[in-house]
XYZ file of C-alpha atoms in Angstrom:
724
model
C -74.921 11.241 38.925
C -76.942 9.448 36.231
C -75.887 11.967 33.571
C -72.224 11.647 34.612
C -72.381 7.852 34.304
C -74.064 8.167 30.904
C -71.309 10.478 29.668
C -68.543 8.165 30.886
C -70.223 5.108 29.374
C -70.577 6.694 25.960
C -67.147 8.343 26.091
C -65.204 5.139 26.729
C -67.398 2.619 24.896
C -69.004 4.385 21.909
C -68.238 1.612 19.428
C -69.659 -1.041 21.766
C -72.791 1.075 22.189
C -73.392 1.395 18.445
C -72.670 -2.262 17.745
C -75.313 -3.534 20.164
C -77.626 -4.390 17.312
C -78.410 -3.696 13.687
C -82.094 -3.426 14.565
C -84.009 -0.243 13.886
C -85.216 0.004 17.501
C -82.931 -0.896 20.410
C -83.909 -0.919 24.062
C -80.830 0.053 26.089
C -80.267 -0.861 29.721
C -77.363 1.327 30.716
C -78.502 4.019 30.159
C -82.164 3.008 30.226
C -83.836 4.136 27.031
C -84.119 3.568 23.296
C -82.154 4.116 20.114
C -83.967 4.466 16.785
C -81.589 3.722 13.907
C -81.931 4.417 10.201
C -79.282 3.982 7.539
C -77.703 7.350 8.306
C -79.276 8.705 11.479
C -79.788 7.981 15.155
C -82.625 9.176 17.394
C -81.946 8.550 21.079
C -84.166 8.800 24.156
C -83.320 7.982 27.770
C -85.238 7.662 31.014
C -83.790 9.945 33.684
C -85.480 10.412 37.070
C -88.634 8.813 35.630
C -88.698 11.337 32.789
C -88.441 10.379 29.107
C -85.874 12.692 27.549
C -84.811 13.276 23.976
C -81.001 13.129 23.861
C -79.905 13.138 20.213
C -81.211 13.203 16.630
C -78.687 13.411 13.855
C -75.900 11.798 11.904
C -74.942 8.291 12.915
C -71.187 8.888 13.015
C -71.695 11.897 15.301
C -73.693 9.881 17.794
C -71.006 9.188 20.385
C -70.018 11.959 22.762
C -66.512 12.257 21.279
C -67.910 13.682 18.049
C -71.261 15.015 19.145
C -71.913 18.730 19.259
C -71.301 19.492 22.923
C -74.432 21.613 23.040
C -76.761 18.628 22.642
C -78.722 18.566 25.901
C -81.515 16.251 27.118
C -84.997 17.775 26.819
C -88.467 16.347 27.414
C -89.523 13.995 24.624
C -93.074 15.322 25.068
C -92.996 18.917 26.323
C -96.174 19.742 28.246
C -97.811 22.696 29.892
C -96.529 22.262 33.413
C -93.442 23.299 35.328
C -91.271 26.060 33.943
C -92.755 27.549 30.741
C -89.545 27.606 28.704
C -90.620 25.323 25.857
C -93.395 25.024 23.296
C -95.856 22.514 24.772
C -97.048 19.547 22.742
C -99.874 18.799 25.206
C -102.034 21.264 27.150
C -104.956 19.941 29.204
C -107.313 21.073 31.940
C -108.401 18.555 34.589
C -111.834 18.577 36.196
C -110.589 20.548 39.224
C -109.190 23.251 36.862
C -105.558 22.183 37.317
C -103.805 23.061 34.052
C -100.416 21.490 34.812
C -99.435 18.111 33.407
C -96.588 16.120 34.995
C -95.654 13.038 32.981
C -93.684 10.107 34.423
C -92.439 7.065 32.547
C -94.554 3.911 32.822
C -93.724 1.282 30.161
C -92.755 0.572 26.562
C -93.400 -1.976 23.807
C -91.526 -2.756 20.578
C -93.698 -4.299 17.856
C -94.215 -3.740 14.143
C -96.952 -2.320 11.960
C -97.191 -3.985 8.544
C -93.543 -4.937 8.829
C -92.363 -1.476 9.939
C -90.733 -1.383 13.411
C -92.915 0.434 15.955
C -92.039 1.723 19.418
C -94.717 2.674 21.966
C -93.764 4.585 25.108
C -96.387 5.063 27.818
C -96.249 7.934 30.293
C -98.793 8.836 32.953
C -99.557 11.885 34.997
C -98.044 11.692 38.486
C -101.446 12.278 40.111
C -104.375 12.331 37.685
C -105.669 9.273 35.778
C -104.360 10.455 32.422
C -102.202 8.410 30.049
C -100.024 9.530 27.136
C -98.657 7.070 24.570
C -96.086 8.230 22.049
C -95.530 6.213 18.869
C -92.451 5.952 16.637
C -92.269 4.113 13.293
C -88.819 3.758 11.769
C -88.342 3.701 7.986
C -84.707 2.685 7.901
C -83.864 3.070 4.201
C -85.443 6.526 3.994
C -83.899 7.966 7.191
C -87.440 8.792 8.326
C -89.340 8.474 11.610
C -93.103 8.857 11.911
C -94.391 10.146 15.236
C -97.828 10.557 16.753
C -99.429 10.707 20.202
C -102.485 9.151 21.836
C -103.959 10.542 25.063
C -106.469 8.633 27.212
C -108.656 9.758 30.092
C -108.495 6.745 32.419
C -110.717 8.407 35.021
C -114.085 6.720 35.643
C -115.987 9.890 36.482
C -114.327 13.130 35.383
C -113.657 14.569 31.976
C -110.474 16.247 30.707
C -110.382 19.229 28.364
C -107.692 19.168 25.649
C -106.643 22.676 24.673
C -103.669 21.599 22.573
C -102.337 18.278 21.289
C -99.588 18.306 18.679
C -98.113 15.247 16.998
C -94.548 15.381 18.239
C -91.423 17.378 18.824
C -87.707 17.240 18.033
C -84.879 19.190 19.640
C -81.714 20.301 17.859
C -78.512 21.587 19.475
C -77.307 25.174 19.571
C -76.379 26.256 16.054
C -77.244 28.691 13.285
C -80.208 27.318 11.352
C -81.819 28.182 8.032
C -85.509 27.379 7.557
C -86.904 26.530 4.122
C -90.668 26.651 3.628
C -93.090 26.795 0.716
C -95.641 29.572 0.920
C -97.622 31.704 -1.497
C -101.248 32.323 -2.321
C -103.989 31.123 -4.622
C -102.538 30.807 -8.169
C -98.983 31.111 -6.813
C -98.563 28.159 -4.464
C -95.324 26.495 -3.317
C -93.044 29.517 -3.639
C -89.717 28.854 -1.953
C -88.720 30.980 1.054
C -85.497 30.640 3.052
C -84.583 32.567 6.192
C -82.235 32.392 9.166
C -84.037 31.436 12.344
C -83.487 33.871 15.174
C -84.395 33.930 18.854
C -88.128 33.539 19.341
C -91.036 31.561 17.931
C -91.630 31.151 14.185
C -95.060 29.777 13.203
C -96.207 28.384 9.851
C -99.898 27.584 9.941
C -103.280 27.169 8.309
C -106.495 28.370 9.938
C -109.091 28.201 7.156
C -109.262 24.529 6.065
C -106.973 25.237 3.095
C -103.229 25.568 2.606
C -102.730 27.594 -0.571
C -100.805 30.107 1.571
C -98.510 27.650 3.386
C -97.595 24.033 2.765
C -97.384 21.690 5.813
C -93.716 20.894 5.151
C -90.390 22.265 6.384
C -86.653 21.834 6.066
C -84.062 23.072 8.559
C -80.353 23.098 7.761
C -77.252 24.208 9.568
C -75.817 27.346 8.004
C -72.980 25.487 6.263
C -75.243 22.820 4.679
C -75.885 22.877 0.923
C -78.039 21.166 -1.682
C -75.792 18.124 -1.639
C -74.011 18.114 1.723
C -74.531 18.842 5.399
C -77.020 18.257 8.206
C -80.616 18.669 7.067
C -83.747 17.951 9.090
C -87.123 17.908 7.369
C -90.726 17.099 8.110
C -94.272 16.932 6.801
C -97.664 16.776 8.522
C -100.323 14.180 7.758
C -103.246 16.555 8.256
C -105.692 18.454 6.052
C -107.551 20.623 8.567
C -106.095 23.519 10.494
C -102.457 22.785 11.298
C -99.344 24.444 12.666
C -95.567 24.050 12.574
C -93.631 25.785 15.368
C -89.919 26.606 15.493
C -88.704 27.986 18.821
C -85.058 29.016 18.987
C -83.393 29.943 22.256
C -80.880 32.729 22.597
C -78.081 30.149 22.811
C -79.199 28.689 19.457
C -80.976 25.490 20.594
C -84.006 24.763 18.425
C -87.272 22.983 19.198
C -89.532 21.931 16.291
C -93.139 20.857 16.896
C -96.178 20.367 14.700
C -99.703 19.043 14.489
C -103.318 20.152 14.658
C -103.746 23.896 15.080
C -106.049 24.105 18.098
C -106.737 27.781 17.428
C -110.435 28.330 18.239
C -110.769 24.617 19.044
C -110.718 22.240 21.976
C -111.676 18.632 22.653
C -113.407 17.041 25.638
C -112.170 13.624 26.721
C -114.925 11.885 28.609
C -114.065 8.990 30.977
C -112.441 6.127 29.083
C -112.056 8.054 25.838
C -108.885 8.577 23.793
C -107.764 11.132 21.221
C -105.093 10.320 18.637
C -103.100 13.035 16.930
C -102.347 12.874 13.197
C -98.890 11.684 12.223
C -95.913 13.918 11.637
C -92.988 12.679 9.573
C -89.486 13.726 10.596
C -86.383 12.943 8.592
C -82.662 13.565 8.621
C -80.187 13.828 5.747
C -76.424 14.089 6.096
C -76.190 14.797 2.359
C -78.063 18.065 2.103
C -81.419 19.191 0.773
C -81.590 17.089 -2.400
C -81.151 13.824 -0.535
C -83.852 14.905 1.926
C -86.307 15.478 -0.950
C -85.443 12.156 -2.603
C -85.919 10.213 0.630
C -89.220 11.911 1.412
C -90.589 11.292 -2.092
C -89.614 7.616 -2.052
C -91.117 7.144 1.413
C -94.389 8.724 0.228
C -94.487 6.571 -2.910
C -93.729 3.401 -0.934
C -95.700 3.869 2.290
C -98.106 6.825 2.197
C -99.997 6.746 -1.102
C -102.975 4.350 -1.212
C -101.901 0.828 -2.066
C -104.541 0.421 -4.832
C -102.560 2.431 -7.403
C -99.268 2.923 -5.563
C -97.193 1.033 -8.113
C -99.162 1.964 -11.235
C -98.198 4.661 -13.717
C -100.669 7.535 -13.756
C -102.646 7.928 -17.004
C -102.493 10.866 -19.399
C -105.717 12.755 -18.742
C -107.903 15.332 -20.436
C -110.117 17.696 -18.403
C -112.938 19.652 -20.022
C -112.953 22.708 -17.725
C -111.174 25.245 -19.907
C -113.095 24.151 -22.993
C -116.583 24.363 -21.493
C -116.613 25.843 -17.986
C -120.158 25.281 -16.626
C -121.788 25.023 -20.047
C -121.361 21.288 -20.571
C -123.561 18.939 -22.582
C -123.428 15.423 -23.959
C -122.653 16.125 -27.633
C -120.000 18.698 -26.832
C -118.228 16.301 -24.458
C -118.383 13.515 -27.028
C -116.617 15.771 -29.557
C -113.914 16.567 -27.002
C -113.533 12.858 -26.206
C -113.064 12.014 -29.889
C -110.202 14.490 -30.221
C -108.727 13.369 -26.898
C -108.578 9.796 -28.179
C -107.025 10.986 -31.439
C -104.052 12.606 -29.667
C -103.482 9.700 -27.241
C -105.326 10.605 -24.018
C -106.058 7.698 -21.645
C -108.468 9.288 -19.138
C -111.283 11.715 -20.081
C -112.648 13.892 -17.248
C -115.826 15.991 -17.192
C -115.383 18.942 -14.857
C -117.908 21.221 -13.121
C -121.382 21.824 -14.565
C -122.763 18.305 -15.055
C -125.272 18.273 -12.171
C -128.769 19.655 -11.674
C -129.262 23.455 -11.676
C -125.587 24.249 -12.289
C -126.403 27.098 -14.664
C -124.973 30.223 -13.035
C -121.638 31.175 -14.567
C -120.495 32.554 -11.208
C -121.015 29.081 -9.645
C -123.745 30.384 -7.323
C -126.249 27.617 -7.984
C -126.654 23.880 -7.803
C -123.607 22.958 -5.741
C -124.675 20.189 -3.357
C -126.893 18.426 -5.910
C -125.678 15.088 -7.238
C -128.422 14.356 -9.765
C -127.288 14.619 -13.387
C -128.722 17.640 -15.214
C -131.139 16.101 -17.728
C -131.190 19.291 -19.800
C -127.486 18.778 -20.513
C -127.466 14.976 -20.416
C -130.994 13.802 -21.370
C -130.181 10.145 -20.764
C -127.840 10.673 -17.844
C -124.087 10.198 -18.035
C -124.254 6.646 -19.382
C -124.178 7.449 -23.132
C -121.106 9.652 -22.666
C -119.395 7.133 -20.392
C -120.101 4.311 -22.839
C -118.699 6.407 -25.682
C -115.527 7.220 -23.739
C -115.042 3.585 -22.764
C -115.744 2.540 -26.357
C -112.843 4.737 -27.429
C -110.583 2.821 -25.041
C -110.299 5.633 -22.476
C -111.252 5.717 -18.816
C -113.930 8.138 -17.603
C -113.614 10.653 -14.778
C -115.837 13.198 -13.063
C -115.335 16.370 -10.984
C -117.112 16.680 -7.625
C -117.041 19.191 -4.787
C -118.760 17.276 -1.964
C -118.051 19.503 1.036
C -119.577 22.739 -0.283
C -123.114 23.822 -1.155
C -124.792 26.839 -2.678
C -127.813 28.234 -0.818
C -129.515 27.888 -4.223
C -129.471 24.074 -4.061
C -131.970 21.405 -3.059
C -129.960 20.146 -0.103
C -129.431 23.585 1.431
C -133.106 24.445 1.131
C -133.957 21.166 2.861
C -131.222 21.253 5.537
C -129.833 24.770 6.106
C -128.723 23.621 9.565
C -126.116 21.329 8.007
C -123.714 24.131 7.074
C -121.158 25.935 9.205
C -122.745 29.200 10.319
C -123.224 31.621 13.179
C -126.493 33.445 13.849
C -126.356 37.136 12.918
C -123.374 36.537 10.611
C -123.671 36.222 6.825
C -120.242 34.953 5.715
C -119.910 33.797 2.123
C -123.511 34.095 0.964
C -122.955 32.162 -2.278
C -121.008 29.125 -1.077
C -121.256 27.383 2.296
C -119.249 24.514 3.791
C -121.207 21.455 4.847
C -120.405 20.721 8.474
C -119.461 17.048 8.357
C -119.260 16.978 12.147
C -123.025 16.686 11.714
C -123.759 13.002 11.070
C -126.753 13.876 8.901
C -124.571 15.865 6.507
C -121.968 13.100 6.499
C -124.609 10.471 5.727
C -126.043 12.551 2.896
C -122.660 12.810 1.189
C -121.850 9.137 1.676
C -125.182 8.067 0.180
C -125.029 10.593 -2.669
C -121.492 9.705 -3.733
C -122.154 5.985 -3.321
C -125.195 6.242 -5.615
C -123.225 8.297 -8.137
C -120.443 5.707 -8.326
C -122.762 2.694 -8.221
C -125.017 3.966 -11.005
C -122.250 5.173 -13.308
C -119.147 3.341 -14.503
C -116.732 6.013 -13.234
C -112.987 5.321 -13.124
C -111.712 8.608 -11.673
C -112.887 11.290 -9.242
C -111.426 14.805 -9.045
C -112.334 15.894 -5.485
C -112.367 19.677 -5.132
C -112.860 22.061 -2.179
C -113.148 25.745 -3.073
C -113.988 27.522 0.147
C -112.231 28.828 3.251
C -113.972 28.331 6.569
C -114.986 31.653 8.067
C -118.014 31.066 10.369
C -117.335 27.723 12.107
C -120.589 27.659 14.080
C -122.194 24.300 14.865
C -125.572 25.308 16.236
C -126.918 21.757 16.580
C -123.879 20.449 18.459
C -124.373 18.408 21.625
C -123.537 20.320 24.771
C -119.842 21.136 25.080
C -118.832 20.013 21.566
C -119.279 23.228 19.576
C -115.563 24.014 19.404
C -114.737 20.490 18.243
C -116.404 21.177 14.887
C -113.237 21.855 12.880
C -111.509 18.678 14.071
C -114.583 16.468 13.737
C -115.226 17.806 10.240
C -111.710 16.893 9.111
C -111.997 13.425 10.653
C -115.238 12.850 8.774
C -113.777 14.054 5.470
C -111.163 11.324 5.935
C -113.835 8.844 7.000
C -115.905 9.682 3.906
C -113.013 9.132 1.491
C -111.983 5.955 3.314
C -115.503 4.510 3.037
C -115.748 5.329 -0.651
C -112.358 3.774 -1.367
C -113.453 0.591 0.396
C -116.627 0.467 -1.684
C -114.919 1.414 -4.960
C -111.281 0.230 -4.837
C -110.811 0.572 -8.603
C -111.531 4.320 -8.683
C -108.536 6.657 -8.935
C -108.882 9.786 -6.756
C -107.341 13.240 -7.206
C -107.269 15.888 -4.479
C -107.885 19.535 -5.318
C -108.747 22.624 -3.256
C -108.689 25.710 -5.474
C -105.461 24.196 -6.694
C -102.921 23.291 -4.002
C -105.061 24.055 -0.963
C -105.097 20.502 0.336
C -101.853 18.884 -0.733
C -100.663 17.099 2.397
C -99.844 13.582 3.551
C -103.166 13.208 5.359
C -105.053 13.612 2.103
C -102.420 11.903 -0.042
C -102.698 8.786 2.102
C -106.229 8.654 0.637
C -105.812 10.305 -2.775
C -103.623 9.049 -5.600
C -102.552 12.366 -7.109
C -102.952 16.112 -6.636
C -103.908 19.221 -8.557
C -101.336 21.727 -7.324
C -102.576 25.040 -8.720
C -105.329 26.554 -10.826
C -102.540 28.526 -12.486
C -101.469 26.614 -15.590
C -99.289 29.287 -17.191
C -96.083 27.394 -18.092
C -93.655 29.965 -16.667
C -95.557 30.245 -13.395
C -95.791 26.464 -13.331
C -91.997 26.106 -13.451
C -91.865 27.973 -10.125
C -94.855 26.163 -8.605
C -93.663 22.716 -9.690
C -90.117 23.418 -8.508
C -91.459 23.864 -4.978
C -93.912 20.973 -5.126
C -91.265 18.517 -6.351
C -89.100 19.333 -3.323
C -91.664 17.867 -0.948
C -93.830 15.385 -2.901
C -93.208 12.769 -5.618
C -93.758 13.482 -9.309
C -96.382 10.726 -9.682
C -98.737 12.904 -7.621
C -98.030 16.186 -9.480
C -100.744 16.747 -12.102
C -99.883 19.372 -14.730
C -102.121 20.406 -17.625
C -101.331 21.836 -21.025
C -103.800 24.723 -21.433
C -104.239 28.025 -23.242
C -103.664 30.111 -20.105
C -101.053 32.827 -20.660
C -100.426 35.162 -17.737
C -97.237 36.402 -19.409
C -96.773 35.835 -23.141
C -97.954 33.268 -25.651
C -95.729 30.185 -25.563
C -95.174 27.400 -28.107
C -97.301 24.286 -27.651
C -94.289 21.986 -27.434
C -92.853 24.135 -24.605
C -96.151 23.887 -22.718
C -96.107 20.115 -23.128
C -92.514 19.829 -21.916
C -93.357 21.749 -18.725
C -96.331 19.473 -18.033
C -94.354 16.319 -18.801
C -92.281 16.791 -15.630
C -95.169 15.354 -13.598
C -98.455 13.624 -14.425
C -99.339 14.895 -17.887
C -102.775 16.350 -18.510
C -104.421 18.484 -21.175
C -106.993 21.139 -20.320
C -107.319 23.265 -23.463
C -110.236 23.328 -25.893
C -108.722 20.699 -28.165
C -111.627 20.896 -30.639
C -110.173 24.252 -31.756
C -106.685 22.863 -32.392
C -105.588 22.665 -36.017
C -103.935 19.613 -37.541
C -100.433 20.865 -36.740
C -101.273 21.420 -33.076
C -102.918 18.013 -32.792
C -99.854 16.382 -34.350
C -97.560 18.149 -31.860
C -99.813 16.933 -29.050
C -99.880 13.368 -30.369
C -96.091 13.206 -30.623
C -95.562 14.745 -27.190
C -98.030 12.379 -25.538
C -96.298 9.446 -27.216
C -92.937 10.722 -25.964
C -94.334 11.099 -22.458
C -95.696 7.566 -22.402
C -92.205 6.303 -23.276
C -90.520 8.208 -20.437
C -93.189 8.545 -17.723
C -91.878 5.563 -15.793
C -88.663 7.520 -15.184
C -90.554 10.723 -14.336
C -93.162 9.201 -12.053
C -90.945 6.686 -10.249
C -87.456 8.170 -10.526
C -85.518 10.283 -8.040
C -85.960 14.004 -8.725
C -83.154 16.565 -8.551
C -83.525 20.286 -9.134
C -80.374 21.280 -11.014
C -81.149 24.909 -11.830
C -83.775 26.767 -9.828
C -86.110 29.177 -11.647
C -85.873 31.350 -8.535
C -82.173 31.973 -9.216
C -81.838 32.445 -12.969
C -83.777 32.762 -16.224
C -83.438 29.043 -16.743
C -84.808 25.967 -15.058
C -83.546 22.391 -15.156
C -84.547 19.205 -13.392
C -83.348 15.618 -13.558
C -84.982 12.255 -12.896
C -82.919 9.123 -12.213
C -84.150 5.543 -11.960
C -83.227 3.754 -8.755
C -80.846 1.426 -10.601
C -79.259 4.513 -12.267
C -79.536 2.923 -15.712
C -81.761 5.718 -17.032
C -82.044 9.431 -16.442
C -84.019 12.334 -17.894
C -82.908 15.942 -18.128
C -85.520 18.689 -18.621
C -84.124 22.095 -19.586
C -86.116 25.327 -20.018
C -85.271 28.847 -21.119
C -87.637 31.302 -19.460
C -86.136 34.372 -21.115
C -83.407 35.442 -23.481
C -79.995 35.800 -21.828
C -78.108 38.808 -23.135
C -74.553 37.917 -24.147
C -71.973 39.433 -21.824
C -74.379 40.050 -18.950
C -76.990 37.559 -17.788
C -75.515 34.689 -19.773
C -72.246 34.961 -17.866
C -73.502 36.131 -14.498
C -76.778 34.287 -14.090
C -76.689 31.299 -16.408
C -73.896 28.757 -16.664
C -72.823 27.529 -20.095
C -72.874 23.950 -18.800
C -75.019 21.850 -16.527
C -73.777 19.184 -14.117
C -75.980 16.139 -13.484
C -76.409 14.169 -10.288
C -76.688 10.634 -8.920
C -75.250 8.734 -11.891
C -72.825 5.801 -11.735
C -69.377 7.400 -12.149
C -67.811 4.571 -14.123
C -70.756 3.810 -16.404
C -70.942 5.123 -19.968
C -74.202 6.966 -20.737
C -75.704 7.454 -24.203
C -77.350 10.887 -24.336
C -80.309 11.302 -26.720
C -82.562 14.202 -27.687
C -86.005 12.588 -27.431
C -87.757 15.182 -29.625
C -85.416 14.587 -32.553
C -84.763 10.972 -31.580
C -81.044 11.290 -32.109
C -77.907 10.609 -30.126
C -75.905 13.698 -29.152
C -73.008 12.051 -27.322
C -71.607 9.399 -24.982
C -70.098 10.311 -21.632
C -69.142 8.665 -18.370
C -71.254 9.374 -15.323
C -68.226 11.015 -13.733
C -67.887 13.417 -16.665
C -71.579 14.292 -16.622
C -71.537 14.993 -12.882
C -68.238 16.863 -12.667
C -67.801 18.552 -16.049
C -71.338 18.435 -17.370
C -73.089 18.990 -20.675
C -73.171 22.194 -22.628
C -76.514 23.894 -22.030
C -78.544 22.071 -24.694
C -81.193 24.718 -25.413
C -80.670 27.401 -28.020
C -80.514 30.895 -26.536
C -84.071 31.941 -27.338
C -87.040 32.694 -25.126
C -89.446 29.824 -24.327
C -87.314 27.037 -25.719
C -86.923 23.650 -24.027
C -85.159 20.348 -24.423
C -85.607 16.855 -22.967
C -82.573 14.560 -22.957
C -82.647 10.839 -22.207
C -79.580 9.162 -20.704
C -79.198 5.404 -20.956
C -76.280 3.245 -19.881
C -74.508 1.256 -22.556
C -75.349 -2.439 -22.479
């Protein structure tokens, strides 16, 4: 009867229902429940028979029952293990009497705000056991985004509860044909785009080894008729850097359930009386204008609300990193020479990579890792003379660290071998071990070591690396019953460590790295200012890697170096610069070997980048031509006021006339997101000359002739500016 009344109410009074309030969160009385509103989407929940049900998540003008897909059906807002097993559970627990069923009933709600962002809390309790579940919803109206997370509390005074699974949230979509987009790959080939039709069954994207080079914790689901610029598109991203999972369960009738959160594989968590456990956040979003709008909204949300506030609004500096020039064989005089050249070509941040600390002499990186004392054989007076020299040149100084790993051939491992993850009778990686930060002694050692390093040296930037997969997650010194909590506790303490250091040193810029893109997620990027996305710096490979990365994260986090790496063929220096200028520009080559011509090219390109980086790092990104589809690649950046735009165009190969040129590469390129009636001046920034004036409508509908000459490894950057 309740569902019949709900249908009749919405059928006859849809406009009244939607005009109740312009607020982001509305508590409804008839039907009892809540509506979460963004600019273009609605997320609705109702309370039916004391159960909180998810009713709708999609386009605002499809919200009423007249227009809604008739196959939308109420489902549990928090699916649990309990009752019929025809859903993917978000929560699975075991009570002290071995009952493994959970039966949630609605208790209460509260609407507040968190730093000005509307926040809804819904409390549910088990019908018998003293166990409480609170679900949280934060609504980012202008980005069409909702953050979700869950807190569970054992309110028993005597008995403990075992958590076997706790994800961050779930959404349910109606019966339809869906296409899943994900970014997967491997070390040196991260963020490769994959698209596939979802079929009946369970699709899992996951990480189980503390690193995500193989899969990124992001997804996009579209209806089969949706495109880059139109149609229903749901997307999401996890705020977690440990083991995680995304789950897509499609029923035979086409209904789809999406869940995600911590991957509890080989893990559990004991809730003692009075204790709580809070899941990481998961971000869900909806776009009624296709995939490009979804990417733009997600990037702007991350720039505005996820990245640390210290440097959120600042342009990222042009950096130089010494790795390719020196590898482990670093020393003071050599680094000073590199710094002098870096200053000459316009670098703003000089970074010393691996090899600066005590006993780091083995070229296979099998020694010294875990030591934080400066190697006095390489730097007789410590780092201070080099730092002072770099600062005297007007540049900032940065340093590479890898805090979470140790070599057995290091002082700290010899002193505390019990601090690493290990099982008895198992060898694992004998050259590199992961410090188990679930152990408070190991955590304290890192906090003290990194604090001393930053206090005793005037360091402006830290590149934080992690180069190991977890294979033997044994915690031999764990208190009774906590051994299988090691993975989760370790990740929490990595976050805790970074948080403490950022409090102590708020002026230090941090970069996340894990063998490249192994830890590029919103959990880490809420603590790190930018990311190293791959150890592969070949420009052609980078066009593919950066195409994927830019779909899910903003360009002001995407660090890209100009190096000498060539996995294909040798490419011109200006082409390599242009590829790296689509994100945060860095240089990683041995610049002391560059001749005068190469240094002049670098100087001019860095100067060009400084003039346009505000558009790149803060503008909306659109992928116009995918490298996965043709021998060309093109991307566009547009300022929010649409007064300026940048167009990056790349030839990856020669297009043979009469074949590829016609079939695989268009002769023109259409731009996006300009003001139709405005006149735009189009300039070639390399030659600093105007090449034409066109209306925004012309540029978007007719387009420009492909501006790059038909030769391999040629590129062009065009600047568009509205007439005053």
